[in-house]
Structure formats: C-alpha cells, structure tokens
PDB file of C-alpha atoms in Angstrom:
ATOM      1  CA  UNK A   1      78.381 102.229 175.237  1.00 56.00           C
ATOM      2  CA  UNK A   2      80.633 103.237 172.849  1.00 54.00           C
ATOM      3  CA  UNK A   3      83.245 100.560 173.310  1.00 52.00           C
ATOM      4  CA  UNK A   4      80.658  98.115 173.297  1.00 50.00           C
ATOM      5  CA  UNK A   5      79.023  98.955 169.920  1.00 48.00           C
ATOM      6  CA  UNK A   6      81.804  99.065 168.273  1.00 56.00           C
ATOM      7  CA  UNK A   7      82.947  95.705 169.562  1.00 51.00           C
ATOM      8  CA  UNK A   8      79.517  94.604 168.467  1.00 54.00           C
ATOM      9  CA  UNK A   9      80.019  96.153 164.845  1.00 51.00           C
ATOM     10  CA  UNK A  10      83.200  94.578 164.422  1.00 54.00           C
ATOM     11  CA  UNK A  11      81.728  91.219 165.590  1.00 49.00           C
ATOM     12  CA  UNK A  12      78.852  91.524 163.339  1.00 51.00           C
ATOM     13  CA  UNK A  13      81.410  92.478 160.186  1.00 53.00           C
ATOM     14  CA  UNK A  14      83.731  89.288 161.216  1.00 49.00           C
ATOM     15  CA  UNK A  15      81.009  86.570 161.689  1.00 48.00           C
ATOM     16  CA  UNK A  16      78.992  87.990 158.095  1.00 46.00           C
ATOM     17  CA  UNK A  17      82.672  87.815 156.508  1.00 49.00           C
ATOM     18  CA  UNK A  18      83.193  84.405 158.064  1.00 46.00           C
ATOM     19  CA  UNK A  19      80.098  83.169 156.759  1.00 42.00           C
ATOM     20  CA  UNK A  20      80.446  84.539 152.994  1.00 40.00           C
ATOM     21  CA  UNK A  21      83.335  82.962 153.010  1.00 45.00           C
ATOM     22  CA  UNK A  22      82.104  79.230 153.488  1.00 50.00           C
ATOM     23  CA  UNK A  23      81.252  76.762 150.804  1.00 58.00           C
ATOM     24  CA  UNK A  24      78.062  75.653 150.659  1.00 67.00           C
ATOM     25  CA  UNK A  25      76.695  72.159 150.048  1.00 71.00           C
ATOM     26  CA  UNK A  26      76.001  73.427 146.517  1.00 79.00           C
ATOM     27  CA  UNK A  27      79.262  74.403 145.392  1.00 76.00           C
ATOM     28  CA  UNK A  28      80.836  71.307 146.682  1.00 85.00           C
ATOM     29  CA  UNK A  29      78.021  69.215 145.115  1.00 90.00           C
ATOM     30  CA  UNK A  30      78.941  70.996 141.207  1.00 92.00           C
ATOM     31  CA  UNK A  31      82.837  70.490 141.905  1.00 94.00           C
ATOM     32  CA  UNK A  32      81.803  66.445 143.104  1.00 95.00           C
ATOM     33  CA  UNK A  33      80.199  66.524 139.820  1.00 95.00           C
ATOM     34  CA  UNK A  34      82.911  68.395 137.879  1.00 96.00           C
ATOM     35  CA  UNK A  35      85.586  65.955 139.045  1.00 96.00           C
ATOM     36  CA  UNK A  36      83.185  62.606 138.557  1.00 96.00           C
ATOM     37  CA  UNK A  37      82.626  63.950 135.025  1.00 96.00           C
ATOM     38  CA  UNK A  38      86.333  64.635 134.181  1.00 95.00           C
ATOM     39  CA  UNK A  39      86.808  60.717 135.342  1.00 96.00           C
ATOM     40  CA  UNK A  40      84.616  59.695 132.977  1.00 96.00           C
ATOM     41  CA  UNK A  41      86.183  61.352 130.168  1.00 96.00           C
ATOM     42  CA  UNK A  42      89.790  60.491 131.447  1.00 96.00           C
ATOM     43  CA  UNK A  43      88.263  57.109 131.367  1.00 96.00           C
ATOM     44  CA  UNK A  44      87.129  57.241 128.112  1.00 96.00           C
ATOM     45  CA  UNK A  45      90.029  58.426 126.831  1.00 96.00           C
ATOM     46  CA  UNK A  46      92.443  55.658 128.079  1.00 96.00           C
ATOM     47  CA  UNK A  47      89.391  53.229 126.745  1.00 96.00           C
ATOM     48  CA  UNK A  48      89.444  54.617 123.505  1.00 97.00           C
ATOM     49  CA  UNK A  49      93.290  54.633 123.594  1.00 96.00           C
ATOM     50  CA  UNK A  50      93.343  58.255 122.721  1.00 96.00           C
ATOM     51  CA  UNK A  51      96.618  59.874 124.067  1.00 93.00           C
ATOM     52  CA  UNK A  52      96.086  63.398 123.077  1.00 93.00           C
ATOM     53  CA  UNK A  53      92.677  63.786 124.845  1.00 95.00           C
ATOM     54  CA  UNK A  54      94.371  62.498 128.029  1.00 93.00           C
ATOM     55  CA  UNK A  55      97.043  65.224 127.895  1.00 93.00           C
ATOM     56  CA  UNK A  56      93.743  67.559 127.103  1.00 94.00           C
ATOM     57  CA  UNK A  57      93.016  66.275 130.907  1.00 94.00           C
ATOM     58  CA  UNK A  58      95.967  67.060 132.452  1.00 93.00           C
ATOM     59  CA  UNK A  59      98.351  69.914 133.339  1.00 93.00           C
ATOM     60  CA  UNK A  60     102.057  70.777 131.798  1.00 95.00           C
ATOM     61  CA  UNK A  61     103.452  69.490 135.045  1.00 95.00           C
ATOM     62  CA  UNK A  62     101.336  66.182 135.424  1.00 96.00           C
ATOM     63  CA  UNK A  63     103.378  63.483 137.260  1.00 97.00           C
ATOM     64  CA  UNK A  64     102.130  59.827 137.324  1.00 96.00           C
ATOM     65  CA  UNK A  65     103.898  57.844 139.627  1.00 96.00           C
ATOM     66  CA  UNK A  66     103.900  53.855 139.157  1.00 93.00           C
ATOM     67  CA  UNK A  67     105.036  50.869 140.812  1.00 90.00           C
ATOM     68  CA  UNK A  68     108.662  49.663 140.175  1.00 88.00           C
ATOM     69  CA  UNK A  69     109.178  52.701 137.570  1.00 92.00           C
ATOM     70  CA  UNK A  70     110.706  55.799 137.927  1.00 95.00           C
ATOM     71  CA  UNK A  71     108.051  58.494 137.845  1.00 96.00           C
ATOM     72  CA  UNK A  72     106.658  59.747 134.333  1.00 96.00           C
ATOM     73  CA  UNK A  73     107.274  64.001 134.896  1.00 97.00           C
ATOM     74  CA  UNK A  74     105.428  66.344 132.620  1.00 96.00           C
ATOM     75  CA  UNK A  75     102.576  66.158 129.932  1.00 94.00           C
ATOM     76  CA  UNK A  76     104.606  65.355 127.054  1.00 96.00           C
ATOM     77  CA  UNK A  77     106.398  62.258 128.840  1.00 96.00           C
ATOM     78  CA  UNK A  78     103.288  60.952 129.996  1.00 94.00           C
ATOM     79  CA  UNK A  79     101.370  61.477 126.634  1.00 95.00           C
ATOM     80  CA  UNK A  80     104.439  59.802 124.953  1.00 95.00           C
ATOM     81  CA  UNK A  81     103.727  56.884 127.433  1.00 95.00           C
ATOM     82  CA  UNK A  82     100.363  56.414 126.821  1.00 95.00           C
ATOM     83  CA  UNK A  83     100.709  56.411 123.281  1.00 95.00           C
ATOM     84  CA  UNK A  84     103.190  53.612 123.603  1.00 94.00           C
ATOM     85  CA  UNK A  85     100.924  51.638 125.507  1.00 94.00           C
ATOM     86  CA  UNK A  86      97.846  52.054 123.192  1.00 95.00           C
ATOM     87  CA  UNK A  87      99.756  50.995 120.170  1.00 95.00           C
ATOM     88  CA  UNK A  88     100.693  47.554 122.077  1.00 94.00           C
ATOM     89  CA  UNK A  89      97.295  47.170 124.197  1.00 95.00           C
ATOM     90  CA  UNK A  90      93.460  47.164 123.715  1.00 95.00           C
ATOM     91  CA  UNK A  91      92.697  48.899 127.377  1.00 96.00           C
ATOM     92  CA  UNK A  92      89.516  48.207 129.775  1.00 96.00           C
ATOM     93  CA  UNK A  93      89.948  50.174 132.842  1.00 96.00           C
ATOM     94  CA  UNK A  94      87.255  50.888 135.580  1.00 96.00           C
ATOM     95  CA  UNK A  95      87.691  53.117 138.645  1.00 94.00           C
ATOM     96  CA  UNK A  96      85.612  52.745 141.966  1.00 95.00           C
ATOM     97  CA  UNK A  97      86.387  56.408 143.888  1.00 96.00           C
ATOM     98  CA  UNK A  98      86.278  55.722 147.685  1.00 96.00           C
ATOM     99  CA  UNK A  99      86.473  59.141 149.110  1.00 96.00           C
ATOM    100  CA  UNK A 100      86.720  62.755 146.971  1.00 96.00           C
ATOM    101  CA  UNK A 101      88.073  65.537 148.848  1.00 94.00           C
ATOM    102  CA  UNK A 102      88.350  69.452 147.729  1.00 94.00           C
ATOM    103  CA  UNK A 103      89.696  72.367 149.125  1.00 92.00           C
ATOM    104  CA  UNK A 104      89.629  75.274 147.318  1.00 92.00           C
ATOM    105  CA  UNK A 105      90.981  74.956 144.145  1.00 94.00           C
ATOM    106  CA  UNK A 106      92.809  71.739 145.172  1.00 96.00           C
ATOM    107  CA  UNK A 107      90.978  68.269 145.401  1.00 96.00           C
ATOM    108  CA  UNK A 108      92.060  64.362 145.657  1.00 96.00           C
ATOM    109  CA  UNK A 109      90.400  61.230 145.278  1.00 97.00           C
ATOM    110  CA  UNK A 110      91.065  57.883 146.885  1.00 97.00           C
ATOM    111  CA  UNK A 111      89.977  54.467 144.658  1.00 97.00           C
ATOM    112  CA  UNK A 112      90.206  51.068 143.592  1.00 97.00           C
ATOM    113  CA  UNK A 113      90.841  50.529 140.137  1.00 97.00           C
ATOM    114  CA  UNK A 114      90.827  47.393 137.693  1.00 97.00           C
ATOM    115  CA  UNK A 115      92.485  47.319 134.264  1.00 96.00           C
ATOM    116  CA  UNK A 116      92.306  44.838 131.459  1.00 95.00           C
ATOM    117  CA  UNK A 117      94.780  44.924 129.278  1.00 95.00           C
ATOM    118  CA  UNK A 118      94.992  42.855 125.895  1.00 94.00           C
ATOM    119  CA  UNK A 119      97.737  42.520 123.576  1.00 94.00           C
ATOM    120  CA  UNK A 120      97.074  43.598 120.142  1.00 93.00           C
ATOM    121  CA  UNK A 121      99.906  41.090 119.277  1.00 92.00           C
ATOM    122  CA  UNK A 122      97.559  38.338 120.201  1.00 89.00           C
ATOM    123  CA  UNK A 123      99.026  36.866 123.334  1.00 84.00           C
ATOM    124  CA  UNK A 124      97.076  36.894 126.495  1.00 88.00           C
ATOM    125  CA  UNK A 125      95.831  39.280 128.064  1.00 91.00           C
ATOM    126  CA  UNK A 126      96.696  40.915 131.709  1.00 92.00           C
ATOM    127  CA  UNK A 127      94.515  41.996 134.439  1.00 94.00           C
ATOM    128  CA  UNK A 128      95.415  44.250 137.302  1.00 93.00           C
ATOM    129  CA  UNK A 129      93.341  45.535 140.204  1.00 96.00           C
ATOM    130  CA  UNK A 130      94.551  47.799 142.778  1.00 96.00           C
ATOM    131  CA  UNK A 131      94.612  51.321 144.342  1.00 97.00           C
ATOM    132  CA  UNK A 132      94.861  54.466 143.070  1.00 97.00           C
ATOM    133  CA  UNK A 133      95.505  58.515 144.660  1.00 97.00           C
ATOM    134  CA  UNK A 134      95.041  61.457 142.390  1.00 97.00           C
ATOM    135  CA  UNK A 135      95.137  65.447 142.788  1.00 97.00           C
ATOM    136  CA  UNK A 136      93.258  68.033 140.850  1.00 97.00           C
ATOM    137  CA  UNK A 137      93.920  71.216 140.623  1.00 96.00           C
ATOM    138  CA  UNK A 138      91.168  73.867 139.159  1.00 96.00           C
ATOM    139  CA  UNK A 139      92.133  75.700 136.683  1.00 95.00           C
ATOM    140  CA  UNK A 140      91.403  79.666 136.052  1.00 95.00           C
ATOM    141  CA  UNK A 141      88.495  78.640 133.857  1.00 94.00           C
ATOM    142  CA  UNK A 142      86.645  76.691 136.662  1.00 93.00           C
ATOM    143  CA  UNK A 143      87.681  73.124 134.681  1.00 94.00           C
ATOM    144  CA  UNK A 144      89.963  70.531 136.864  1.00 96.00           C
ATOM    145  CA  UNK A 145      92.938  69.150 135.638  1.00 96.00           C
ATOM    146  CA  UNK A 146      94.783  66.001 136.904  1.00 96.00           C
ATOM    147  CA  UNK A 147      97.965  66.940 138.226  1.00 96.00           C
ATOM    148  CA  UNK A 148      99.334  64.170 140.113  1.00 97.00           C
ATOM    149  CA  UNK A 149      98.307  60.175 139.562  1.00 96.00           C
ATOM    150  CA  UNK A 150      99.418  57.430 141.500  1.00 96.00           C
ATOM    151  CA  UNK A 151      98.473  53.849 141.715  1.00 95.00           C
ATOM    152  CA  UNK A 152      99.653  50.236 142.955  1.00 94.00           C
ATOM    153  CA  UNK A 153      98.520  46.879 142.254  1.00 92.00           C
ATOM    154  CA  UNK A 154      97.258  44.989 145.062  1.00 92.00           C
ATOM    155  CA  UNK A 155      97.755  41.736 144.013  1.00 86.00           C
ATOM    156  CA  UNK A 156     100.616  39.745 145.760  1.00 83.00           C
ATOM    157  CA  UNK A 157     103.560  39.853 144.072  1.00 77.00           C
ATOM    158  CA  UNK A 158     105.241  36.697 141.734  1.00 75.00           C
ATOM    159  CA  UNK A 159     106.709  33.970 143.675  1.00 72.00           C
ATOM    160  CA  UNK A 160     110.539  34.226 143.347  1.00 63.00           C
ATOM    161  CA  UNK A 161     111.136  30.342 144.175  1.00 57.00           C
TER     162      UNK A 161
END
C-alpha cells in the first residue's frame, strides 16, 4: 500500500538523519583530549607567569568570577590583572578536573585547584585550595577557548574574633 510505503520511507529517512547527527565516542574523546591539552597550556602559562599566553587562550569577552571581588570582564582586563599578579608573585598552580561535559561547541568543567603564591619581595607564600567551574567555547578553527572562569576557596574564612 502506498501510504505504508511513504510512512516507511519517511521513518527510514528520519532515523538515518538522527543517527548521523549523533556524536560518536571518537569525537567526544577527541574533544576531551583537546580540552585537557588546553588546560595544560593554560596552567603552563600561569606557572610561567605568561599573561600574553593566557590572553591567547581566552575569548575577547572572557569573564573571571573570584570570591569577594567584582568580576573581571573582558580579555584585556583579565590579562592586565594576571600581569600585575605575576609581577608580585611566583605562582605554582595545579588543577584536578572532576567532570567535563561537552554539548556541541560548548563545554564546561568542574574540579578542584591548589595555588601556592610566593611573594617575589620575599614575604611568606600563601596556599589556597578550592573549586572551579569553567566554560569553554569551540572556535571556528576547532580550537577551544575559555569564555568564563569561576573559582572559590574551600578554606574557612578567617575568624573575626
């Protein structure tokens, strides 16, 4: 019957199209590897004190959200803040990603961090540990860039007594 044939053909086309649109495990693995590589380059730039390299890894509208401070909005503002921090401190930072999710050209990652900031003027070093949440955006050339970065300390607030 013609109606059944048309329905069958339509269903076949729909299912074939839906299957083609699914992302395979090899694509997901490649994206996860690209984000892991991105993180290594970003951490290397932090630990080398290279604010220009950090700027190259973020979008123009990059926003960093830090505890007890207003957001740093825009690449230039973020690069300048990092440059000033690198003038004052030698930084040793590590990350431990806990989960990474990818949806098309967007990805987010949650994890923990540890930062040891040693004063270049000879003062005591300061260690901070906490949690981060980052959002990445795939660029037209296929590379990933950080567009949002948020972190908070998991250490108790100092006593006010």
